[in-house]
Amino acid sequence: MEWECVIGLEVHVQLKTQSKIFSGASTAYGAAPNTQACAVDIGLPGVLPVMNREAALMAARFGVAVGATVHPVSIFARKNYFYPDLPKGYQISQFEIPIVEGGHLDIETPHGSKSIRITRAHLEEDAGKSLHEDFHGFTGIDLNRAGTPLLEIVSEPDLRSPEEAVAYLKKLHTLVKTLKICDGNMQEGSFRCDANVSVRP
């Protein structure tokens, strides 16, 4: 019996804004731990988020580039979960009406061009980062990344091999750099991917 691989990808693109998605704190990479997290980023009582206009414009630019629908009104929601690098206990994300819906990205395969459908691309805030080195059995928390704007790009499960997945990621990586919405520095976490893989007869 032959099995077919079915792959869908969720790519987190760190948007190249000067400040965070809901606060004025800097997004510069490489600062000393916990020097770029403000009261909004860590959810202290009494603070309210204010949307970063540039993040929304960058998301819209991506939507136009992939032939998607860019919604003039979209909804943010709280996604509640517990993790040490998420001190407020929730992440502000989108689900019901994302800013970008639909679209596609064409890739080249050994069998010719193939169109990979995009389900959605939604804005959300990044979490902090756990540090495991130099703590002698303990874990440190750096909240500098908390609140950094992300565009999560979700594909339909249209990919059928690791080679197609690589081709899609390379094409997407090139696109977000060309659009100047992401620096694409994978070693700094600016372009990250979660893969959903299943097999079927």
XYZ file of N, CA and C in Angstrom:
603
model
N 0.841 -1.197 0.000
C 0.000 0.000 0.000
C 0.879 1.251 0.000
N 0.543 2.207 -0.841
C 1.276 3.466 -0.878
C 0.542 4.511 -0.045
N 1.324 5.327 0.644
C 0.762 6.369 1.501
C 1.113 7.736 0.932
N 0.171 8.652 1.061
C 0.389 10.022 0.596
C 0.581 10.943 1.789
N 1.560 11.809 1.674
C 1.856 12.791 2.717
C 0.992 14.040 2.489
N 0.391 14.537 3.558
C -0.434 15.751 3.481
C 0.136 16.765 4.475
N 0.538 17.920 3.972
C 1.231 18.905 4.814
C 0.541 20.267 4.714
N 0.316 20.862 5.871
C -0.121 22.257 5.954
C 0.862 22.998 6.841
N 1.150 24.240 6.528
C 2.161 24.990 7.274
C 1.571 26.246 7.911
N 2.026 26.528 9.118
C 1.699 27.775 9.814
C 3.010 28.526 9.994
N 3.145 29.633 9.315
C 4.395 30.396 9.347
C 4.189 31.676 10.149
N 5.064 31.887 11.116
C 5.024 33.106 11.925
C 6.078 34.071 11.389
N 5.601 35.164 10.829
C 6.469 36.185 10.253
C 6.508 37.369 11.208
N 7.714 37.679 11.719
C 7.861 38.824 12.606
C 7.893 40.087 11.754
N 6.928 40.963 11.958
C 6.831 42.165 11.136
C 7.903 43.185 11.516
N 8.422 43.862 10.503
C 9.566 44.759 10.672
C 9.116 46.161 11.083
N 8.456 46.242 12.225
C 8.033 47.539 12.761
C 9.050 48.008 13.801
N 9.054 49.298 14.070
C 9.976 49.845 15.067
C 9.476 49.612 16.492
N 8.153 49.495 16.631
C 7.580 49.283 17.964
C 6.636 48.086 17.940
N 6.186 47.683 19.097
C 5.387 46.463 19.235
C 3.955 46.668 18.737
N 3.222 45.575 18.660
C 1.908 45.637 18.018
C 0.881 46.418 18.838
N 1.005 46.401 20.170
C 0.027 47.112 20.998
C 0.664 48.085 21.982
N 1.956 48.358 21.836
C 2.624 49.306 22.730
C 3.725 50.032 21.967
N 4.309 51.025 22.610
C 5.385 51.791 21.986
C 6.763 51.251 22.276
N 6.867 50.083 22.934
C 8.173 49.510 23.267
C 8.910 49.088 22.002
N 10.229 49.169 22.051
C 11.068 48.856 20.898
C 11.053 47.365 20.565
N 11.218 47.061 19.272
C 11.324 45.671 18.816
C 12.754 45.325 18.410
N 13.721 46.195 18.701
C 15.109 45.961 18.289
C 15.629 44.643 18.855
N 16.337 43.893 18.018
C 16.857 42.587 18.423
C 18.184 42.759 19.167
N 18.404 41.927 20.175
C 19.701 41.850 20.827
C 19.869 42.680 22.082
N 18.825 43.336 22.559
C 18.930 44.131 23.786
C 19.068 43.213 24.999
N 19.574 43.753 26.089
C 19.703 42.977 27.326
C 18.325 42.480 27.751
N 18.251 41.281 28.343
C 16.949 40.708 28.719
C 16.097 41.658 29.560
N 14.816 41.685 29.235
C 13.799 42.418 29.992
C 14.015 43.932 30.055
N 14.639 44.484 29.011
C 14.822 45.937 28.945
C 13.883 46.581 27.928
N 13.119 45.753 27.182
C 12.217 46.284 26.161
C 10.799 45.749 26.325
N 10.403 45.517 27.568
C 9.037 45.061 27.846
C 8.376 46.096 28.748
N 7.279 46.669 28.277
C 6.597 47.696 29.061
C 5.355 47.112 29.737
N 4.631 47.955 30.446
C 3.460 47.514 31.215
C 2.397 46.870 30.334
N 2.236 47.364 29.100
C 1.247 46.787 28.179
C 1.664 45.377 27.768
N 2.947 45.204 27.460
C 3.449 43.913 26.982
C 3.274 42.802 28.010
N 3.389 43.146 29.279
C 3.276 42.111 30.313
C 1.920 42.123 31.014
N 1.021 42.984 30.545
C -0.359 42.956 31.017
C -0.566 43.425 32.440
N 0.131 44.462 32.856
C -0.085 44.980 34.208
C -1.476 45.605 34.309
N -2.074 45.583 35.493
C -3.432 46.118 35.648
C -3.529 47.583 35.226
N -4.632 47.906 34.552
C -4.903 49.292 34.190
C -4.395 49.728 32.834
N -3.693 48.842 32.114
C -3.172 49.245 30.804
C -4.113 48.794 29.688
N -4.110 49.542 28.593
C -4.926 49.203 27.428
C -4.048 49.179 26.181
N -4.254 48.191 25.314
C -3.463 48.126 24.080
C -3.917 49.161 23.062
N -2.974 49.668 22.278
C -3.263 50.572 21.164
C -2.618 49.968 19.926
N -3.418 49.743 18.885
C -2.960 49.041 17.688
C -1.870 49.809 16.936
N -0.847 49.077 16.506
C 0.223 49.627 15.681
C -0.261 49.674 14.225
N -0.479 50.863 13.719
C -1.003 51.052 12.358
C -0.102 50.403 11.307
N 1.206 50.520 11.499
C 2.152 49.984 10.512
C 2.035 48.465 10.386
N 1.768 47.778 11.497
C 1.595 46.318 11.449
C 0.394 45.949 10.585
N -0.702 46.698 10.732
C -1.896 46.434 9.922
C -1.627 46.700 8.441
N -0.889 47.761 8.139
C -0.562 48.073 6.747
C 0.323 46.994 6.131
N 1.259 46.474 6.903
C 2.129 45.405 6.404
C 1.331 44.137 6.119
N 0.394 43.820 6.999
C -0.464 42.652 6.781
C -1.289 42.833 5.510
N -1.818 44.036 5.316
C -2.611 44.319 4.117
C -1.757 44.201 2.858
N -0.518 44.675 2.931
C 0.393 44.577 1.786
C 0.615 43.120 1.395
N 0.779 42.260 2.406
C 0.938 40.828 2.128
C -0.321 40.276 1.471
N -1.483 40.640 2.005
C -2.742 40.149 1.460
C -2.919 40.486 -0.006
N -2.595 41.717 -0.373
C -2.703 42.136 -1.773
C -1.740 41.324 -2.640
N -0.531 41.076 -2.128
C 0.496 40.364 -2.901
C 0.107 38.923 -3.218
N -0.695 38.292 -2.349
C -1.076 36.888 -2.582
C -2.500 36.760 -3.122
N -3.104 37.883 -3.505
C -4.444 37.852 -4.083
C -5.532 37.490 -3.100
N -5.346 37.878 -1.852
C -6.304 37.547 -0.794
C -7.331 38.656 -0.616
N -8.328 38.376 0.220
C -9.268 39.400 0.664
C -8.674 40.081 1.888
N -8.560 41.394 1.843
C -8.101 42.163 3.006
C -9.343 42.789 3.628
N -9.698 42.319 4.810
C -10.921 42.802 5.454
C -10.731 44.223 6.000
N -11.647 45.138 5.691
C -11.538 46.496 6.230
C -11.778 46.543 7.737
N -12.491 45.547 8.252
C -12.708 45.417 9.697
C -12.346 43.993 10.086
N -11.512 43.852 11.093
C -11.180 42.515 11.591
C -11.262 42.524 13.108
N -11.307 41.338 13.681
C -11.565 41.205 15.117
C -10.361 40.584 15.820
N -10.006 41.158 16.970
C -8.980 40.569 17.832
C -9.661 39.863 18.998
N -9.009 38.827 19.497
C -9.548 38.072 20.629
C -8.402 37.656 21.543
N -8.748 37.329 22.767
C -7.750 36.808 23.702
C -7.699 35.291 23.614
N -6.513 34.769 23.402
C -6.297 33.321 23.394
C -5.644 32.983 24.731
N -6.393 32.336 25.599
C -5.921 32.082 26.961
C -5.124 30.790 27.051
N -3.918 30.886 27.559
C -3.130 29.696 27.885
C -2.041 30.081 28.869
N -1.532 29.078 29.580
C -0.491 29.338 30.575
C 0.854 28.865 30.060
N 1.829 29.733 30.122
C 3.208 29.380 29.831
C 4.076 30.420 30.524
N 5.235 30.040 31.031
C 6.041 31.002 31.803
C 6.394 32.286 31.054
N 6.569 32.195 29.726
C 6.954 33.403 28.986
C 5.750 34.216 28.503
N 4.564 33.901 29.045
C 3.352 34.672 28.742
C 2.744 35.120 30.076
N 3.323 36.140 30.707
C 2.946 36.477 32.086
C 1.503 36.918 32.262
N 0.867 37.486 31.236
C -0.509 37.944 31.413
C -1.533 36.838 31.242
N -1.103 35.649 30.795
C -2.010 34.503 30.713
C -2.862 34.444 29.460
N -2.651 35.367 28.527
C -3.373 35.323 27.256
C -2.537 36.001 26.176
N -2.833 35.635 24.950
C -2.200 36.247 23.783
C -3.296 36.932 22.972
N -3.048 38.162 22.520
C -4.009 38.836 21.656
C -3.754 38.366 20.226
N -4.782 37.750 19.636
C -4.661 37.144 18.316
C -5.959 37.392 17.539
N -6.100 36.751 16.401
C -7.321 36.859 15.599
C -7.819 35.468 15.245
N -9.145 35.314 15.191
C -9.704 34.034 14.766
C -10.904 34.226 13.846
N -11.961 34.868 14.348
C -13.225 34.936 13.601
C -13.105 35.688 12.283
N -12.589 36.896 12.322
C -12.400 37.672 11.096
C -10.945 38.144 11.061
N -10.064 37.369 10.416
C -8.663 37.787 10.330
C -8.510 38.942 9.349
N -7.413 39.650 9.429
C -7.208 40.782 8.528
C -7.055 40.327 7.081
N -6.483 39.137 6.859
C -6.279 38.602 5.507
C -6.910 37.221 5.414
N -7.691 36.996 4.368
C -8.346 35.698 4.194
C -8.240 35.260 2.737
N -7.860 34.000 2.538
C -7.742 33.462 1.186
C -6.400 33.802 0.564
N -6.348 33.686 -0.747
C -5.114 33.944 -1.477
C -4.384 32.654 -1.803
N -3.271 32.785 -2.481
C -2.481 31.607 -2.845
C -1.044 32.020 -3.142
N -0.171 31.025 -3.156
C 1.231 31.217 -3.505
C 1.602 30.108 -4.478
N 2.151 30.465 -5.619
C 2.536 29.471 -6.625
C 3.978 29.041 -6.410
N 4.200 27.725 -6.433
C 5.552 27.183 -6.285
C 5.894 26.349 -7.514
N 7.187 26.126 -7.705
C 7.644 25.269 -8.795
C 7.991 23.895 -8.231
N 7.485 22.854 -8.886
C 7.774 21.470 -8.503
C 8.358 20.756 -9.721
N 8.905 19.540 -9.537
C 9.404 18.784 -10.696
C 8.323 18.519 -11.743
N 7.050 18.611 -11.340
C 5.932 18.358 -12.254
C 5.312 19.652 -12.786
N 5.969 20.774 -12.530
C 5.454 22.057 -13.003
C 5.000 22.956 -11.867
N 4.315 24.029 -12.210
C 3.852 25.000 -11.222
C 2.655 24.445 -10.440
N 2.602 24.775 -9.153
C 1.500 24.321 -8.300
C 1.062 25.478 -7.416
N -0.238 25.672 -7.299
C -0.790 26.745 -6.478
C -1.112 26.214 -5.085
N -0.552 26.851 -4.070
C -0.811 26.484 -2.675
C -1.761 27.526 -2.089
N -2.929 27.064 -1.677
C -3.928 27.986 -1.127
C -3.535 28.459 0.273
N -3.829 29.707 0.538
C -3.620 30.275 1.870
C -4.987 30.424 2.529
N -5.133 29.834 3.700
C -6.398 29.911 4.431
C -6.624 31.317 4.964
N -5.583 31.850 5.619
C -5.705 33.117 6.324
C -4.319 33.622 6.696
N -4.238 34.883 6.994
C -3.049 35.464 7.612
C -3.569 36.430 8.661
N -3.247 36.165 9.905
C -3.796 37.020 10.958
C -2.692 37.629 11.814
N -3.008 38.767 12.393
C -2.081 39.472 13.270
C -2.192 38.945 14.687
N -1.063 38.885 15.361
C -1.053 38.519 16.779
C 0.239 39.021 17.406
N 0.273 38.977 18.727
C 1.481 39.383 19.436
C 2.316 38.151 19.757
N 3.631 38.323 19.731
C 4.540 37.237 20.081
C 4.613 37.112 21.598
N 5.039 35.954 22.059
C 5.268 35.729 23.491
C 6.723 36.065 23.814
N 7.084 35.957 25.083
C 8.473 36.131 25.482
C 9.288 34.903 25.099
N 10.428 34.750 25.741
C 11.329 33.663 25.375
C 11.910 33.044 26.639
N 11.918 31.710 26.698
C 12.551 30.997 27.813
C 14.034 30.820 27.516
N 14.861 31.046 28.516
C 16.318 30.908 28.375
C 16.788 29.754 29.252
N 17.511 28.814 28.656
C 17.913 27.613 29.390
C 19.416 27.518 29.627
N 20.198 28.351 28.966
C 21.649 28.285 29.121
C 22.105 29.168 30.276
N 23.184 28.746 30.929
C 23.836 29.536 31.989
C 22.966 29.775 33.217
N 21.982 28.904 33.443
C 21.136 29.081 34.626
C 21.248 27.915 35.604
N 22.157 26.973 35.345
C 22.468 25.877 36.265
C 21.219 25.176 36.791
N 20.451 24.590 35.873
C 19.264 23.840 36.266
C 17.996 24.668 36.370
N 18.081 25.950 36.108
C 16.910 26.820 36.151
C 16.620 27.362 34.749
N 15.462 27.964 34.593
C 15.093 28.593 33.330
C 14.854 30.075 33.564
N 15.455 30.893 32.708
C 15.238 32.334 32.778
C 14.168 32.752 31.779
N 13.573 33.896 32.004
C 12.538 34.418 31.109
C 12.961 35.798 30.604
N 12.955 35.965 29.279
C 13.234 37.259 28.660
C 11.956 37.726 27.963
N 11.404 38.830 28.411
C 10.133 39.323 27.870
C 10.308 40.399 26.796
N 11.530 40.596 26.322
C 11.739 41.598 25.270
C 10.899 41.324 24.026
N 10.739 40.047 23.673
C 10.004 39.685 22.456
C 8.486 39.778 22.641
N 8.015 39.786 23.889
C 6.571 39.828 24.160
C 5.950 41.072 23.528
N 4.922 40.859 22.720
C 4.247 41.978 22.073
C 4.774 42.335 20.696
N 5.839 41.656 20.256
C 6.343 41.901 18.900
C 5.279 41.465 17.893
N 5.005 42.264 16.865
C 3.935 41.897 15.930
C 4.297 40.711 15.044
N 3.370 39.767 14.969
C 3.516 38.604 14.098
C 2.386 38.594 13.085
N 2.696 38.126 11.887
C 1.676 37.783 10.907
C 1.750 36.273 10.760
N 0.720 35.578 11.242
C 0.695 34.118 11.118
C -0.006 33.752 9.814
N 0.740 33.103 8.929
C 0.247 32.751 7.595
C -0.034 31.255 7.575
N -1.301 30.899 7.393
C -1.733 29.501 7.477
C -2.090 29.002 6.080
N -1.423 27.931 5.657
C -1.734 27.363 4.338
C -2.794 26.280 4.465
N -3.473 26.013 3.367
C -4.320 24.824 3.286
C -3.393 23.604 3.195
N -3.880 22.406 3.511
C -3.020 21.212 3.442
C -2.823 20.745 1.997
N -2.231 21.608 1.176
C -2.065 21.343 -0.255
C -0.692 20.780 -0.607
N 0.210 20.740 0.354
C 1.571 20.276 0.090
C 1.634 18.764 0.234
N 2.358 18.109 -0.674
C 2.363 16.644 -0.708
C 3.734 16.015 -0.497
N 4.734 16.825 -0.205
C 6.066 16.268 0.037
C 6.905 17.289 0.796
N 7.970 16.830 1.460
C 8.877 17.785 2.102
C 9.475 18.771 1.099
N 9.719 18.298 -0.118
C 10.290 19.170 -1.145
C 9.334 20.315 -1.494
N 8.039 20.003 -1.575
C 7.050 21.059 -1.838
C 6.981 22.035 -0.666
N 7.078 21.505 0.558
C 7.045 22.373 1.741
C 8.232 23.334 1.731
N 9.407 22.818 1.378
C 10.606 23.667 1.306
C 10.438 24.733 0.224
N 9.911 24.332 -0.932
C 9.702 25.292 -2.024
C 8.734 26.400 -1.604
N 7.666 26.024 -0.897
C 6.683 27.003 -0.413
C 7.334 27.969 0.576
N 8.091 27.428 1.523
C 8.717 28.277 2.538
C 9.737 29.223 1.918
N 10.508 28.730 0.954
C 11.486 29.599 0.290
C 10.786 30.723 -0.475
N 9.698 30.387 -1.145
C 8.944 31.401 -1.905
C 8.333 32.431 -0.956
N 7.766 31.957 0.155
C 7.166 32.862 1.137
C 8.229 33.746 1.782
N 9.378 33.156 2.099
C 10.493 33.888 2.699
C 10.941 35.020 1.772
N 11.085 34.700 0.489
C 11.473 35.711 -0.497
C 10.419 36.809 -0.605
N 9.146 36.413 -0.584
C 8.058 37.383 -0.724
C 8.031 38.384 0.425
N 8.098 37.905 1.669
C 7.997 38.835 2.804
C 9.209 39.757 2.878
N 10.362 39.282 2.411
C 11.541 40.155 2.353
C 11.397 41.182 1.232
N 10.884 40.753 0.085
C 10.685 41.663 -1.046
C 9.677 42.756 -0.699
N 8.629 42.380 0.040
C 7.611 43.349 0.464
C 8.100 44.269 1.577
N 9.290 43.946 2.125
C 9.887 44.716 3.225
C 9.016 44.717 4.485
N 8.325 43.590 4.715
C 7.528 43.490 5.938
C 8.226 42.634 6.989
N 9.318 41.952 6.603
C 10.062 41.084 7.522
C 11.509 41.035 7.058
N 12.451 41.009 8.018
C 13.858 40.919 7.614
C 14.263 39.487 7.262
N 13.427 38.504 7.635
C 13.682 37.117 7.259
C 14.820 36.448 7.997
N 15.339 37.067 9.056
C 16.475 36.493 9.784
C 16.017 35.315 10.645
N 16.143 34.117 10.097
C 15.651 32.932 10.802
C 16.439 32.677 12.079
N 17.731 33.010 12.099
C 18.545 32.788 13.294
C 18.102 33.682 14.449
N 17.357 34.735 14.151
C 16.829 35.631 15.188
C 15.351 35.370 15.464
N 14.780 34.357 14.808
C 13.380 34.000 15.040
C 12.380 34.828 14.263
N 12.831 35.548 13.237
C 11.924 36.417 12.478
C 11.016 35.664 11.518
N 11.371 34.403 11.216
C 10.603 33.602 10.256
C 10.595 32.176 10.789
N 9.466 31.776 11.392
C 9.381 30.465 12.054
C 8.202 29.686 11.477
N 8.301 28.365 11.535
C 7.268 27.542 10.903
C 6.865 26.371 11.787
N 5.559 26.133 11.870
C 5.007 24.913 12.471
C 4.421 24.092 11.336
N 4.751 22.805 11.311
C 4.259 21.924 10.243
C 3.204 20.975 10.786
N 2.102 20.863 10.078
C 1.062 19.880 10.386
C 1.134 18.806 9.306
N 1.521 17.593 9.718
C 1.768 16.515 8.761
C 0.883 15.319 9.085
N 0.241 14.777 8.070
C -0.508 13.530 8.230
C -0.274 12.679 6.989
N -0.645 11.411 7.077
C -0.520 10.515 5.924
C -1.864 9.846 5.676
N -2.090 9.478 4.419
C -3.328 8.792 4.072
C -3.034 7.817 2.927
N -3.825 6.737 2.836
C -3.597 5.771 1.761
C -3.907 6.380 0.397
